[in-house]
C-alpha positions as a Markdown table, in Angstrom:
| # | Residue | x | y | z |
|---|---|---|---|---|
| 1 | Ala | 47.0 | -53.0 | -132.9 |
| 2 | Ile | 44.8 | -56.1 | -132.3 |
| 3 | Pro | 43.0 | -57.2 | -135.4 |
| 4 | Gly | 39.2 | -56.7 | -135.2 |
| 5 | Gly | 37.5 | -59.9 | -134.3 |
| 6 | Val | 40.1 | -61.0 | -131.9 |
| 7 | Asp | 38.9 | -61.5 | -128.2 |
| 8 | Pro | 41.6 | -59.4 | -126.3 |
| 9 | Ser | 40.6 | -61.3 | -123.2 |
| 10 | Lys | 42.2 | -64.3 | -125.0 |
| 11 | Ile | 45.8 | -63.0 | -125.0 |
| 12 | Thr | 48.1 | -63.8 | -122.0 |
| 13 | Thr | 51.2 | -62.2 | -123.4 |
| 14 | Gly | 53.2 | -61.0 | -126.2 |
| 15 | Val | 56.5 | -63.2 | -127.0 |
| 16 | Val | 59.5 | -62.6 | -129.1 |
| 17 | Val | 59.8 | -65.1 | -132.1 |
| 18 | Asp | 63.6 | -65.6 | -132.4 |
| 19 | Pro | 65.1 | -66.4 | -135.7 |
| 20 | Asp | 65.7 | -69.9 | -134.5 |
| 21 | Gly | 61.8 | -70.4 | -133.8 |
| 22 | Thr | 62.2 | -70.3 | -130.2 |
| 23 | Val | 59.6 | -68.1 | -128.5 |
| 24 | Arg | 60.2 | -66.0 | -125.2 |
| 25 | His | 58.0 | -63.9 | -123.0 |
| 26 | Val | 58.0 | -60.1 | -123.1 |
| 27 | Pro | 56.1 | -57.9 | -120.7 |
| 28 | Thr | 53.0 | -57.1 | -122.5 |
| 29 | Lys | 49.8 | -55.0 | -121.6 |
| 30 | Ile | 46.7 | -54.8 | -123.3 |
| 31 | Val | 45.5 | -51.3 | -123.6 |
| 32 | Val | 42.6 | -49.5 | -125.2 |
| 33 | Ile | 43.2 | -46.5 | -127.2 |
| 34 | Asp | 40.3 | -44.5 | -128.9 |
| 35 | Gly | 38.2 | -47.6 | -128.4 |
| 36 | Lys | 40.6 | -49.9 | -130.1 |
| 37 | Tyr | 42.6 | -52.6 | -128.4 |
| 38 | Tyr | 46.4 | -52.6 | -128.5 |
| 39 | Ala | 49.1 | -55.0 | -127.1 |
| 40 | Lys | 51.6 | -52.8 | -125.7 |
| 41 | Val | 55.0 | -54.8 | -125.6 |
| 42 | Asn | 58.0 | -53.8 | -123.8 |
| 43 | Ser | 61.2 | -54.9 | -125.0 |
| 44 | Leu | 64.9 | -54.1 | -125.0 |
| 45 | Thr | 65.5 | -55.4 | -128.4 |
| 46 | Asn | 64.1 | -55.1 | -131.8 |
| 47 | Ser | 62.5 | -58.2 | -132.7 |
| 48 | Thr | 59.6 | -60.1 | -134.4 |
| 49 | Tyr | 56.6 | -60.2 | -131.9 |
| 50 | Ser | 53.4 | -62.3 | -131.7 |
| 51 | Val | 50.7 | -62.5 | -129.1 |
| 52 | Val | 49.6 | -66.0 | -127.4 |
| 53 | Trp | 47.0 | -67.5 | -125.5 |
| 54 | His | 48.6 | -69.9 | -123.2 |
| 55 | Pro | 46.2 | -70.1 | -120.1 |
| 56 | Leu | 47.6 | -72.2 | -117.1 |
| 57 | Ala | 45.9 | -73.2 | -113.9 |
| 58 | Phe | 48.2 | -75.3 | -111.7 |
| 59 | Lys | 46.1 | -77.9 | -109.8 |
| 60 | Asp | 48.0 | -77.5 | -106.4 |
| 61 | Val | 47.6 | -73.7 | -106.2 |
| 62 | Ala | 43.7 | -73.7 | -106.4 |
| 63 | Gln | 43.4 | -73.0 | -102.7 |
| 64 | His | 46.7 | -71.2 | -102.3 |
| 65 | Trp | 47.0 | -67.4 | -101.4 |
| 66 | Ala | 49.3 | -67.0 | -104.4 |
| 67 | Lys | 46.9 | -68.7 | -106.8 |
| 68 | Asp | 46.3 | -65.6 | -109.1 |
| 69 | Ala | 50.0 | -64.5 | -109.3 |
| 70 | Val | 51.0 | -68.2 | -109.9 |
| 71 | Asn | 48.7 | -68.7 | -112.6 |
| 72 | Asp | 49.2 | -65.3 | -114.3 |
| 73 | Met | 53.1 | -65.9 | -114.3 |
| 74 | Gly | 52.6 | -69.2 | -115.6 |
| 75 | Ser | 50.1 | -68.1 | -118.6 |
| 76 | Arg | 52.7 | -65.5 | -119.4 |
| 77 | Met | 55.4 | -68.1 | -119.5 |
| 78 | Val | 57.6 | -66.5 | -117.0 |
| 79 | Ile | 57.4 | -69.6 | -114.5 |
| 80 | Ser | 56.8 | -73.1 | -115.4 |
| 81 | Gly | 55.6 | -76.0 | -113.5 |
| 82 | Ile | 57.0 | -79.3 | -112.3 |
| 83 | Gly | 54.8 | -81.4 | -114.6 |
| 84 | Asn | 51.3 | -82.9 | -114.5 |
| 85 | Asp | 49.8 | -79.4 | -114.0 |
| 86 | Met | 51.6 | -79.0 | -110.6 |
| 87 | Phe | 53.7 | -76.0 | -109.6 |
| 88 | Asn | 54.9 | -77.1 | -106.1 |
| 89 | Pro | 54.2 | -73.5 | -104.6 |
| 90 | Asp | 55.9 | -74.0 | -101.2 |
| 91 | Gln | 58.9 | -75.2 | -102.3 |
| 92 | Asp | 62.1 | -73.1 | -101.7 |
| 93 | Ile | 63.7 | -71.6 | -104.7 |
| 94 | Thr | 67.3 | -72.0 | -105.9 |
| 95 | Arg | 69.4 | -69.1 | -106.9 |
| 96 | Ala | 69.6 | -70.6 | -110.4 |
| 97 | Glu | 66.0 | -70.9 | -110.7 |
| 98 | Phe | 65.4 | -67.2 | -109.5 |
| 99 | Ala | 67.9 | -65.8 | -111.9 |
| 100 | Ala | 66.1 | -67.8 | -114.6 |
| 101 | Ile | 62.8 | -66.3 | -113.5 |
| 102 | Met | 63.9 | -62.8 | -113.6 |
| 103 | Val | 65.5 | -62.9 | -116.7 |
| 104 | Arg | 62.3 | -64.4 | -118.3 |
| 105 | Gly | 60.0 | -62.0 | -116.5 |
| 106 | Leu | 62.1 | -59.2 | -117.9 |
| 107 | Gly | 61.9 | -60.6 | -121.5 |
| 108 | Leu | 65.8 | -60.4 | -121.9 |
| 109 | Lys | 67.4 | -62.3 | -124.8 |
| 110 | Leu | 69.6 | -65.1 | -123.6 |
| 111 | Glu | 73.2 | -64.5 | -123.8 |
| 112 | Asn | 75.6 | -67.4 | -125.1 |
| 113 | Gly | 79.1 | -67.2 | -124.1 |
| 114 | Ser | 81.4 | -68.4 | -121.6 |
| 115 | Ser | 80.3 | -68.4 | -118.1 |
| 116 | Pro | 81.3 | -65.6 | -115.5 |
| 117 | Phe | 81.2 | -68.0 | -112.6 |
| 118 | Ala | 83.7 | -70.9 | -111.8 |
| 119 | Asp | 80.5 | -73.2 | -110.7 |
| 120 | Val | 78.6 | -72.5 | -113.6 |
| 121 | Lys | 79.4 | -74.7 | -116.6 |
| 122 | Thr | 78.2 | -73.8 | -120.1 |
| 123 | Thr | 76.3 | -77.2 | -120.3 |
| 124 | Asp | 74.1 | -76.3 | -117.1 |
| 125 | Trp | 70.5 | -75.5 | -118.0 |
| 126 | Tyr | 70.6 | -72.4 | -116.2 |
| 127 | Ser | 74.0 | -71.1 | -117.6 |
| 128 | Gly | 72.2 | -68.8 | -120.3 |
| 129 | Ala | 69.9 | -67.3 | -117.8 |
| 130 | Ile | 72.9 | -66.8 | -115.4 |
| 131 | Gln | 75.0 | -65.2 | -118.1 |
| 132 | Thr | 72.1 | -62.8 | -119.1 |
| 133 | Ala | 71.6 | -61.9 | -115.6 |
| 134 | Tyr | 75.2 | -61.2 | -115.0 |
| 135 | Ala | 75.4 | -59.1 | -118.4 |
| 136 | Tyr | 72.5 | -56.9 | -117.1 |
| 137 | Lys | 74.2 | -56.5 | -113.7 |
| 138 | Leu | 71.1 | -58.3 | -112.0 |
| 139 | Ile | 73.6 | -60.6 | -110.1 |
| 140 | Ser | 77.3 | -60.3 | -109.3 |
| 141 | Gly | 77.9 | -63.7 | -107.4 |
| 142 | Phe | 80.2 | -64.2 | -104.3 |
| 143 | Glu | 83.7 | -62.7 | -103.6 |
| 144 | Asp | 85.3 | -66.1 | -104.4 |
| 145 | Gly | 84.1 | -66.0 | -107.9 |
| 146 | Thr | 81.1 | -68.5 | -107.5 |
| 147 | Phe | 77.6 | -68.3 | -108.1 |
| 148 | Arg | 76.4 | -71.3 | -106.0 |
| 149 | Pro | 73.4 | -71.9 | -108.3 |
| 150 | Met | 72.1 | -74.7 | -106.4 |
| 151 | Asp | 71.9 | -73.1 | -103.0 |
| 152 | Lys | 68.4 | -71.8 | -101.8 |
| 153 | Ile | 68.1 | -68.1 | -102.6 |
| 154 | Thr | 67.7 | -65.9 | -99.3 |
| 155 | Arg | 65.0 | -63.1 | -99.0 |
| 156 | Glu | 67.7 | -60.6 | -98.8 |
| 157 | Gln | 69.7 | -61.9 | -101.9 |
| 158 | Ala | 66.4 | -62.0 | -103.8 |
| 159 | Met | 65.4 | -58.2 | -102.9 |
| 160 | Thr | 69.1 | -57.2 | -104.0 |
| 161 | Ile | 68.3 | -58.6 | -107.5 |
| 162 | Ile | 64.8 | -57.2 | -107.5 |
| 163 | Ala | 66.3 | -53.7 | -106.8 |
| 164 | Lys | 68.6 | -54.2 | -109.6 |
| 165 | Ala | 65.7 | -55.2 | -112.0 |
| 166 | Met | 63.9 | -52.2 | -110.9 |
| 167 | Glu | 66.7 | -49.9 | -112.6 |
| 168 | Ile | 66.1 | -51.8 | -115.7 |
| 169 | Thr | 62.4 | -51.2 | -115.8 |
| 170 | Gly | 62.7 | -47.6 | -114.9 |
| 171 | Leu | 60.9 | -48.1 | -111.5 |
| 172 | Gly | 64.2 | -47.3 | -109.6 |
| 173 | Ala | 64.4 | -43.8 | -110.9 |
| 174 | Ser | 61.3 | -42.6 | -109.2 |
| 175 | Leu | 62.5 | -43.5 | -105.7 |
| 176 | Gly | 63.1 | -40.9 | -103.2 |
| 177 | Ala | 66.4 | -40.9 | -101.4 |
| 178 | Lys | 64.7 | -42.0 | -98.1 |
| 179 | Ala | 67.2 | -43.4 | -95.8 |
| 180 | Ala | 67.4 | -47.1 | -95.8 |
| 181 | Asp | 67.9 | -47.3 | -92.0 |
| 182 | Glu | 64.5 | -45.4 | -91.7 |
| 183 | Leu | 62.8 | -47.8 | -94.0 |
| 184 | Leu | 64.1 | -50.8 | -92.1 |
| 185 | Ser | 63.6 | -49.5 | -88.6 |
| 186 | Pro | 60.1 | -50.9 | -88.1 |
| 187 | Phe | 61.6 | -54.4 | -88.1 |
| 188 | Ala | 62.8 | -56.0 | -85.0 |
| 189 | Asp | 65.3 | -58.2 | -87.0 |
| 190 | Ala | 66.4 | -55.6 | -89.4 |
| 191 | Ser | 69.9 | -55.8 | -87.8 |
| 192 | Asn | 70.2 | -59.4 | -89.3 |
| 193 | Ala | 70.3 | -58.0 | -92.7 |
| 194 | Ser | 73.7 | -57.9 | -94.4 |
| 195 | Glu | 75.1 | -54.7 | -94.8 |
| 196 | Trp | 75.5 | -55.0 | -98.7 |
| 197 | Ala | 71.6 | -55.8 | -98.8 |
| 198 | Lys | 70.2 | -52.9 | -96.9 |
| 199 | Ser | 69.7 | -50.3 | -99.9 |
| 200 | Gly | 68.2 | -53.0 | -102.2 |
| 201 | Ile | 65.8 | -54.3 | -99.1 |
| 202 | Ala | 65.0 | -50.7 | -98.7 |
| 203 | Asp | 64.2 | -50.0 | -102.4 |
| 204 | Cys | 61.8 | -53.1 | -102.4 |
| 205 | Leu | 60.0 | -52.0 | -99.3 |
| 206 | Gln | 59.6 | -48.4 | -100.6 |
| 207 | Val | 58.1 | -49.4 | -103.6 |
| 208 | Gly | 56.0 | -52.1 | -102.1 |
| 209 | Ile | 57.3 | -55.0 | -104.2 |
| 210 | Val | 58.3 | -57.0 | -101.1 |
| 211 | Ser | 57.1 | -56.6 | -97.5 |
| 212 | Gly | 58.1 | -58.0 | -94.1 |
| 213 | Arg | 57.1 | -61.7 | -93.2 |
| 214 | Ser | 55.1 | -59.8 | -90.7 |
| 215 | Gly | 54.8 | -56.2 | -89.4 |
| 216 | Thr | 57.9 | -56.5 | -87.2 |
| 217 | Gln | 59.8 | -59.5 | -88.9 |
| 218 | Leu | 61.7 | -58.9 | -92.1 |
| 219 | Ala | 63.4 | -62.3 | -92.1 |
| 220 | Pro | 66.3 | -61.5 | -94.4 |
| 221 | Lys | 68.1 | -64.8 | -94.1 |
| 222 | Ala | 64.9 | -67.0 | -94.7 |
| 223 | Tyr | 64.5 | -68.7 | -97.8 |
| 224 | Ile | 61.8 | -67.9 | -100.4 |
| 225 | Ser | 59.2 | -70.0 | -101.8 |
| 226 | Arg | 58.2 | -70.5 | -105.5 |
| 227 | Ala | 54.8 | -68.8 | -104.8 |
| 228 | Glu | 56.4 | -65.8 | -103.1 |
| 229 | Val | 58.6 | -65.3 | -106.3 |
| 230 | Ala | 55.6 | -65.6 | -108.7 |
| 231 | Ala | 54.0 | -62.8 | -106.7 |
| 232 | Ile | 57.2 | -60.6 | -106.3 |
| 233 | Val | 57.9 | -60.8 | -110.2 |
| 234 | Gln | 54.3 | -60.2 | -110.7 |
| 235 | Arg | 54.3 | -57.0 | -108.5 |
| 236 | Leu | 57.6 | -55.8 | -110.2 |
| 237 | Leu | 55.9 | -56.1 | -113.7 |
| 238 | Gln | 52.7 | -54.3 | -112.6 |
| 239 | Lys | 54.3 | -51.4 | -110.6 |
| 240 | Ser | 56.5 | -50.9 | -113.5 |
| 241 | Glu | 53.4 | -50.6 | -115.7 |
| 242 | Leu | 54.8 | -53.4 | -118.0 |
| 243 | Ile | 51.9 | -55.7 | -117.4 |
């Protein structure tokens, strides 16, 4: 329950306060029950929670199509800028950055341990996020045992990870078994999609978390921008009714 006298519109998100004092985002929704405001926190762990007011408005998205999604995800501490109130919305995102944003978006507690991938060292900034994403089966890496963290992520790789995240948020369970080929058929370039990615792409299309670059172009091998990722993660959390 939100105490009387607290303005519910002055809450951007709930956070977990870990024993070492660090805070991390957990998906949070402000709801009204019997005329009283509550913060509904969706967490996979039992923890100490608080709510924060952390509004952000990045200067370089003021005129951008993704302005609302970027600022919302920034205010929720899911994405971070590059400094000086800038976000760099049109820059392609790396596989490491994408894994870190997914882990933060879902509010997962970071794992500490040995890296499951040959090319991810425990000293790398993204090591904990990649270990966590691996532990929750969001990512599996490449057949040669690498993750290639600094490679740019492709749309089909991102959609595969989003489809796995939908299983964690419970969104996957509501999907009918509509054939993947049927969902991909409107796209002239659907044959460019890797075989392993098709079911994940179909899941994302069916729920409406990701759409084609146009009505006829899926662009599965194209890269994905920081702005697009903010919008996709926001839609994942909204459609899962977590925010």
